[in-house]
PDB file of C-alpha atoms and ligand atoms in Angstrom:
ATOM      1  CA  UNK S 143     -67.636 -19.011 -26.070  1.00 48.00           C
ATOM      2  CA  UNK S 144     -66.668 -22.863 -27.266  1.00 53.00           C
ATOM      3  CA  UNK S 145     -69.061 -25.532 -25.666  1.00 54.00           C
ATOM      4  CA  UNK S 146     -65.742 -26.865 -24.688  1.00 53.00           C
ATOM      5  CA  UNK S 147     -65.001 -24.101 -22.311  1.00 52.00           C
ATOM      6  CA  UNK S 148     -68.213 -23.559 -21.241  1.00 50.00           C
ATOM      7  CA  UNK S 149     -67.936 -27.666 -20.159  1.00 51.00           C
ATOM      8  CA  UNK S 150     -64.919 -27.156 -18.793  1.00 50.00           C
ATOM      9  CA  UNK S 151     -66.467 -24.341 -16.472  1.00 51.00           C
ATOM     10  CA  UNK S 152     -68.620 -26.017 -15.408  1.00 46.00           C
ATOM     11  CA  UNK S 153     -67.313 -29.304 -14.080  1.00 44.00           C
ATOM     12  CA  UNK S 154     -64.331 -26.572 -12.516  1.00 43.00           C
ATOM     13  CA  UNK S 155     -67.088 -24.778 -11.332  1.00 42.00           C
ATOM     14  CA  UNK S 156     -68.682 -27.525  -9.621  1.00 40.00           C
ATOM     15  CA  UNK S 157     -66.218 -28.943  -7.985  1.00 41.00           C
ATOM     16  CA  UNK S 158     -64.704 -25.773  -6.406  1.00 43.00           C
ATOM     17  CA  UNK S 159     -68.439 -25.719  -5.045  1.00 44.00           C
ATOM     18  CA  UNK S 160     -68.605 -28.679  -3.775  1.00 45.00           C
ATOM     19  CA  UNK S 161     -65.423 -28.983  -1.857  1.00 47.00           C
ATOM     20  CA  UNK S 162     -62.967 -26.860  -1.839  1.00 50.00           C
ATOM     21  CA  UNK S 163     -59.296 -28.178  -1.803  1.00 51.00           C
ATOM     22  CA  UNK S 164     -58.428 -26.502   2.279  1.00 50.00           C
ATOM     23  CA  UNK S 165     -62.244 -28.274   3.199  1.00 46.00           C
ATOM     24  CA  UNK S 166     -61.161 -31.794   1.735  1.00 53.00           C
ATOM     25  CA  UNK S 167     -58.302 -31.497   3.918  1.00 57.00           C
ATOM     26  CA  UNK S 168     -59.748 -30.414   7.064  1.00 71.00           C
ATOM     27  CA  UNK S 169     -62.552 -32.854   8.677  1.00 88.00           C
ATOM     28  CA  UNK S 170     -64.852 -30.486  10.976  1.00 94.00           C
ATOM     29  CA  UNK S 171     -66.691 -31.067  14.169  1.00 94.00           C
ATOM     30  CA  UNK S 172     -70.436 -30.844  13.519  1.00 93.00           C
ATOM     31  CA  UNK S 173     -71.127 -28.555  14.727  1.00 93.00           C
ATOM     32  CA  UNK S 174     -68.485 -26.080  14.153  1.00 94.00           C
ATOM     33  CA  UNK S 175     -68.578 -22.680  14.365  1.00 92.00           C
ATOM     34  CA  UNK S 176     -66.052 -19.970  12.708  1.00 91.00           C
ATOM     35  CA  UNK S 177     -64.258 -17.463  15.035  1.00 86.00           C
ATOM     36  CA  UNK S 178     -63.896 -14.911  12.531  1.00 86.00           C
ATOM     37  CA  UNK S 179     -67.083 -14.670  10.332  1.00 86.00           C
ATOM     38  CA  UNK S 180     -69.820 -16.655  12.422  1.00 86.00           C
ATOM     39  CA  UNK S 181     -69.957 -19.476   9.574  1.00 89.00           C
ATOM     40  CA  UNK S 182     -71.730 -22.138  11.027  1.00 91.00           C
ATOM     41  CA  UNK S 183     -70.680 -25.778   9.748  1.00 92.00           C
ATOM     42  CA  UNK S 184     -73.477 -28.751   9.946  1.00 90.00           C
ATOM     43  CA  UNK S 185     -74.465 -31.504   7.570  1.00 90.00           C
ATOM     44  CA  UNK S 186     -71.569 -30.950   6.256  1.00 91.00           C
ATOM     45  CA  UNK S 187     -71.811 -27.451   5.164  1.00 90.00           C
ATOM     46  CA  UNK S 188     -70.781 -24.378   5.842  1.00 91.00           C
ATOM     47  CA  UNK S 189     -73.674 -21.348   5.865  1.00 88.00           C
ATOM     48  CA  UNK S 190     -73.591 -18.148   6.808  1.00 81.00           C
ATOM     49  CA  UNK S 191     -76.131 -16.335   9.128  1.00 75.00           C
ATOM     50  CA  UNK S 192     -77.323 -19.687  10.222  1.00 74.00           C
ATOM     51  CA  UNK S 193     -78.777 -19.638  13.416  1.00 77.00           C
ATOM     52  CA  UNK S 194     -77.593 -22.174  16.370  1.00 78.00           C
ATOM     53  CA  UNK S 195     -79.547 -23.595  19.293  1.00 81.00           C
ATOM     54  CA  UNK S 196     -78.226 -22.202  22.283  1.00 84.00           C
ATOM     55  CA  UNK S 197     -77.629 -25.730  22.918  1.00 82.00           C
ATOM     56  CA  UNK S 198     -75.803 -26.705  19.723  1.00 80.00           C
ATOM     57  CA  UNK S 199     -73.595 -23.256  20.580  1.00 81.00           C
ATOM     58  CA  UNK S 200     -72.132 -24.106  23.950  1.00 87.00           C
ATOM     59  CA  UNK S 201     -71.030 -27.680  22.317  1.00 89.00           C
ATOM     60  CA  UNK S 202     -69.673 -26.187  18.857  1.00 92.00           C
ATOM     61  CA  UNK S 203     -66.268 -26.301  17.948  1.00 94.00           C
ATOM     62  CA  UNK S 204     -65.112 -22.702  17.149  1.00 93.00           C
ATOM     63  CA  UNK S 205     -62.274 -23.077  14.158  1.00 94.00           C
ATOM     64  CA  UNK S 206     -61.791 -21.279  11.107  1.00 92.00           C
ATOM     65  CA  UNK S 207     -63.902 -21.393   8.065  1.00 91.00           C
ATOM     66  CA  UNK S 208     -62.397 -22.894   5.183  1.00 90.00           C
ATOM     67  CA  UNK S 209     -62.827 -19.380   3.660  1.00 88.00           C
ATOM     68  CA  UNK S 210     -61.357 -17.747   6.084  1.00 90.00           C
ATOM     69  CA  UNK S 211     -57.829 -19.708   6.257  1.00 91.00           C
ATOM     70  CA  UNK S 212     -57.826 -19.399   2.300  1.00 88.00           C
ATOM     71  CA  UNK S 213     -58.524 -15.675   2.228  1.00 88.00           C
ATOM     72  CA  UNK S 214     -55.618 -15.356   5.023  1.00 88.00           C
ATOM     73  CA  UNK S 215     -53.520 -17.373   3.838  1.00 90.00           C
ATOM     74  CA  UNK S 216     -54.049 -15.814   0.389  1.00 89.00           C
ATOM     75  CA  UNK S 217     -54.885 -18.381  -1.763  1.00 91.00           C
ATOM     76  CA  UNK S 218     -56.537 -17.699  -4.440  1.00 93.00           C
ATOM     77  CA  UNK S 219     -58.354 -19.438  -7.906  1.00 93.00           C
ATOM     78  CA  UNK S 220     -60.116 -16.826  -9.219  1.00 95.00           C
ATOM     79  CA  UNK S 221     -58.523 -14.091 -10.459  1.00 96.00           C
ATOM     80  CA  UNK S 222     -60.512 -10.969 -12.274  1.00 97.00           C
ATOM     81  CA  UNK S 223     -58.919  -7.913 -13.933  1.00 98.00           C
ATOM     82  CA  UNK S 224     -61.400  -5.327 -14.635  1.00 97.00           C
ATOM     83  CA  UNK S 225     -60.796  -2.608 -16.831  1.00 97.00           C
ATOM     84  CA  UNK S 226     -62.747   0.138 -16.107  1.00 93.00           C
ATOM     85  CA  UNK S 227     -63.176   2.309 -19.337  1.00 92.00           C
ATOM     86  CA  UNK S 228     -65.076   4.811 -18.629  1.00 90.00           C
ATOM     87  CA  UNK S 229     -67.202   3.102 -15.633  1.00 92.00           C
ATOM     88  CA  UNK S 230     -66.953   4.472 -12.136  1.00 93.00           C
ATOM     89  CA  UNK S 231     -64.757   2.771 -10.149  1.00 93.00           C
ATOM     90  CA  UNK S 232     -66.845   3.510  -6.878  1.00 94.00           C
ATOM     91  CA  UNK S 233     -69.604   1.754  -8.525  1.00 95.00           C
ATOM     92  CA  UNK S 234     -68.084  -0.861  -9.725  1.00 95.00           C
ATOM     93  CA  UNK S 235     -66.428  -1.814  -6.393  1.00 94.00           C
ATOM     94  CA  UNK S 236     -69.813  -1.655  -5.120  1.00 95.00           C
ATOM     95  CA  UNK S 237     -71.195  -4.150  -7.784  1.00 96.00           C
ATOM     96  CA  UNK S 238     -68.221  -6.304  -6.884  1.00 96.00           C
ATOM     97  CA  UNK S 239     -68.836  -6.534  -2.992  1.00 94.00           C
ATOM     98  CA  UNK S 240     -72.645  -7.256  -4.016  1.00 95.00           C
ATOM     99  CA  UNK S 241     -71.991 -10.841  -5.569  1.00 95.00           C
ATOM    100  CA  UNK S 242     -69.925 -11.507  -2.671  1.00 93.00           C
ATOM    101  CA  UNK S 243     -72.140 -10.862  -0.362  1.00 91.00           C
ATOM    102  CA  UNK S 244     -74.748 -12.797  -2.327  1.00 91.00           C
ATOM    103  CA  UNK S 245     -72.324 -15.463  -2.784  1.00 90.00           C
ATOM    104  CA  UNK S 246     -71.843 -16.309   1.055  1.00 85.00           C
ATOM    105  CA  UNK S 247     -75.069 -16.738   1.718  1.00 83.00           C
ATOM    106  CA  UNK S 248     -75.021 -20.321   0.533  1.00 82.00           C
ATOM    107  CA  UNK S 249     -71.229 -20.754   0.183  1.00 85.00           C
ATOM    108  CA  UNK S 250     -69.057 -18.799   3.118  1.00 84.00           C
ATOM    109  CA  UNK S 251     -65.577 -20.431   1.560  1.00 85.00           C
ATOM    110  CA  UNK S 252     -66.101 -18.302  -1.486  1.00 89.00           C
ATOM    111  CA  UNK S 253     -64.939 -15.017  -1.118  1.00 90.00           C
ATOM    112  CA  UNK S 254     -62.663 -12.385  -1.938  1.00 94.00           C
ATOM    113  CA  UNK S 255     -58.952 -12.625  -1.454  1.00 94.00           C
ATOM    114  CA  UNK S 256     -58.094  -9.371  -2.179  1.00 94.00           C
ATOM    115  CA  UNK S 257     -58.873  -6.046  -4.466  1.00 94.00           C
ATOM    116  CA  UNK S 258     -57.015  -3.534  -5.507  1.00 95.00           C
ATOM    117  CA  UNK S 259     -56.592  -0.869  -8.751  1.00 94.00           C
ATOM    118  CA  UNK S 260     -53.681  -0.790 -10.584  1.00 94.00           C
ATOM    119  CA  UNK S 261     -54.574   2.113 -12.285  1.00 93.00           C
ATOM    120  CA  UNK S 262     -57.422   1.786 -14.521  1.00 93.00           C
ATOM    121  CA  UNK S 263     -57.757  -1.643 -13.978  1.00 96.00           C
ATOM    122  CA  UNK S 264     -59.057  -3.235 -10.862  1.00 97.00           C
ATOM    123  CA  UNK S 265     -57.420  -7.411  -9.283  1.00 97.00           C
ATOM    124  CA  UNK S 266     -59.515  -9.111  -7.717  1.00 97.00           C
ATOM    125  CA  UNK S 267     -58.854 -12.380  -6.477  1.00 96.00           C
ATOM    126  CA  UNK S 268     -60.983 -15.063  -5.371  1.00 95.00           C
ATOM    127  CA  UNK S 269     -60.989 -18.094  -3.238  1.00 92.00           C
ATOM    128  CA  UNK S 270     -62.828 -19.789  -5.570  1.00 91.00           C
ATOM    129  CA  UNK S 271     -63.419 -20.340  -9.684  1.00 93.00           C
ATOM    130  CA  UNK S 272     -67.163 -19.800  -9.494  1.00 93.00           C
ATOM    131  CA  UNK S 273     -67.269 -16.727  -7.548  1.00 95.00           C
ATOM    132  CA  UNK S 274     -64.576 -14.927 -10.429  1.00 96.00           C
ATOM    133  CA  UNK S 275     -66.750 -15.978 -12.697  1.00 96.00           C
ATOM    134  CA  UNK S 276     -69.829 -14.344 -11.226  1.00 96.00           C
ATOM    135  CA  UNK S 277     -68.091 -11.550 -10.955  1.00 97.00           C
ATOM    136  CA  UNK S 278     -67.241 -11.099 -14.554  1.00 97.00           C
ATOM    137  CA  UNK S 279     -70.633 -11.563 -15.647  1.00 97.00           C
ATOM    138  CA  UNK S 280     -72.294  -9.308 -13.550  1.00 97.00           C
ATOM    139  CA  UNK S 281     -69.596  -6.578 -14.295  1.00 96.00           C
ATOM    140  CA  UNK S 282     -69.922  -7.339 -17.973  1.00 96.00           C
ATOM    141  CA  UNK S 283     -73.668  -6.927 -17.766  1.00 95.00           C
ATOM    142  CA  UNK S 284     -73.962  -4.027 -15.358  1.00 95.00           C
ATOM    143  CA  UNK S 285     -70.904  -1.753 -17.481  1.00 94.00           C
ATOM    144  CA  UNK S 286     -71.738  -3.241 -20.847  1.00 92.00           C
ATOM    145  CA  UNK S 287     -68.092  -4.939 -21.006  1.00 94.00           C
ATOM    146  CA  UNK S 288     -66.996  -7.799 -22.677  1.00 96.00           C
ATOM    147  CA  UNK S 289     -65.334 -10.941 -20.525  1.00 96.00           C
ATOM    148  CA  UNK S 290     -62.781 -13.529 -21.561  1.00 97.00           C
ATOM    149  CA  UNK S 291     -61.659 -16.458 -19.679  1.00 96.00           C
ATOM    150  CA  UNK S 292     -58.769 -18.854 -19.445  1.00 95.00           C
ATOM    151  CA  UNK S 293     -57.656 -21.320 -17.390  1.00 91.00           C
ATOM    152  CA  UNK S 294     -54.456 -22.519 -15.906  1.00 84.00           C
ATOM    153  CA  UNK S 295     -54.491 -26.059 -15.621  1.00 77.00           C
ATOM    154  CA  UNK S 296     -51.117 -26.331 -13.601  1.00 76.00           C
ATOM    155  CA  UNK S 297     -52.042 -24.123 -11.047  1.00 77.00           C
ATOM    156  CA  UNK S 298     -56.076 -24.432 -11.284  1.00 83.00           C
ATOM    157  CA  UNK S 299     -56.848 -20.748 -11.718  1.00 91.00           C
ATOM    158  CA  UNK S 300     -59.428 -19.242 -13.477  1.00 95.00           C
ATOM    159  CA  UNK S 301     -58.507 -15.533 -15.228  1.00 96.00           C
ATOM    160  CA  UNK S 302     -61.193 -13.381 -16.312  1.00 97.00           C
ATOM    161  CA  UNK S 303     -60.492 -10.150 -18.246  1.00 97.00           C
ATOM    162  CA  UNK S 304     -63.330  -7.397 -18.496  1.00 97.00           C
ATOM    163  CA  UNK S 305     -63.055  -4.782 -20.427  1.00 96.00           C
ATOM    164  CA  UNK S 306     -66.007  -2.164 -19.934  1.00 93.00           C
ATOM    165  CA  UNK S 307     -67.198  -0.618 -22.130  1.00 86.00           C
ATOM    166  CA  UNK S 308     -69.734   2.096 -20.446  1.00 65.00           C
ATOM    167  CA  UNK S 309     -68.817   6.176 -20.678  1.00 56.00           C
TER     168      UNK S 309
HETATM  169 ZN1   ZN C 175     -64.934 -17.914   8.475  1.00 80.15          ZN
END
């Protein structure tokens, strides 16, 4: 990969992370708690499993997560297309629902949009750039596949392509 596209990754990366274009919009209570998936936001952040005072809980706001109104609304910008090969598609759902779970422990607003084969090849979309990413490397590494990445500038997307290569 060009050190231009690696730079490029990273300072899209990094600012996905950091605030996500539904959380700029949206000022939060602190704190604030999330209806649907118990994302708790204070400091400024939004965790998951983060445990509340009793106290702090009967004077939250409950809302919805950044994360949550993305995923719903189905926004997405990360998108992932996994070909398969000859990799099982069980387990590489699995390895797929892994990083996100991994992923929401420090960042609840990255997630997955949706999944689905087409085929041999599995979409999966992402709320956010780094999480896609993630995603392709750990598929790459785990089914010995090769990833490519491009961006779209207009509509600030991130594509990934994996090809396994495992039998
Ligand atoms: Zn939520």
């Amino acid at each position: 990969m060009s050190k231009a596209l690696i730079r490029s990754m990273n300072r899209r990366g990094s600012r996905s992370e950091k605030s996500p274009p539904v959380a700029r919009k949206k000022a939060f209570r602190d704190p604030s708690v999330c209806d649907r998936c118990g994302a708790v936001y204070t400091d400024k952040t939004w965790r998951r499993g983060r445990q509340l005072a009793q106290s702090l809980m009967d004077k939250a706001a409950w809302v919805k997560c950044p994360g949550c109104s993305q995923a719903e609304a189905g926004q997405y910008h990360g998108r992932v297309l996994i070909e398969r090969g000859g990799a099982n598609s069980g387990a590489v759902s699995a390895r797929i629902a892994n990083v996100e779970r991994r992923a929401q422990i420090q960042q609840p607003e990255r997630r997955i949009v949706s999944s689905k084969w087409l085929g041999d090849t599995l979409e999966v979309l992402t709320t956010s750039q780094k999480l896609a990413h993630r995603i392709a490397r750990e598929i790459e590494k785990a089914f010995k596949g090769t990833a490519r990445f491009s961006w779209s500038d207009r509509e600030g997307t991130l594509l990934a392509r994996v090809r396994c290569a495992l039998r």
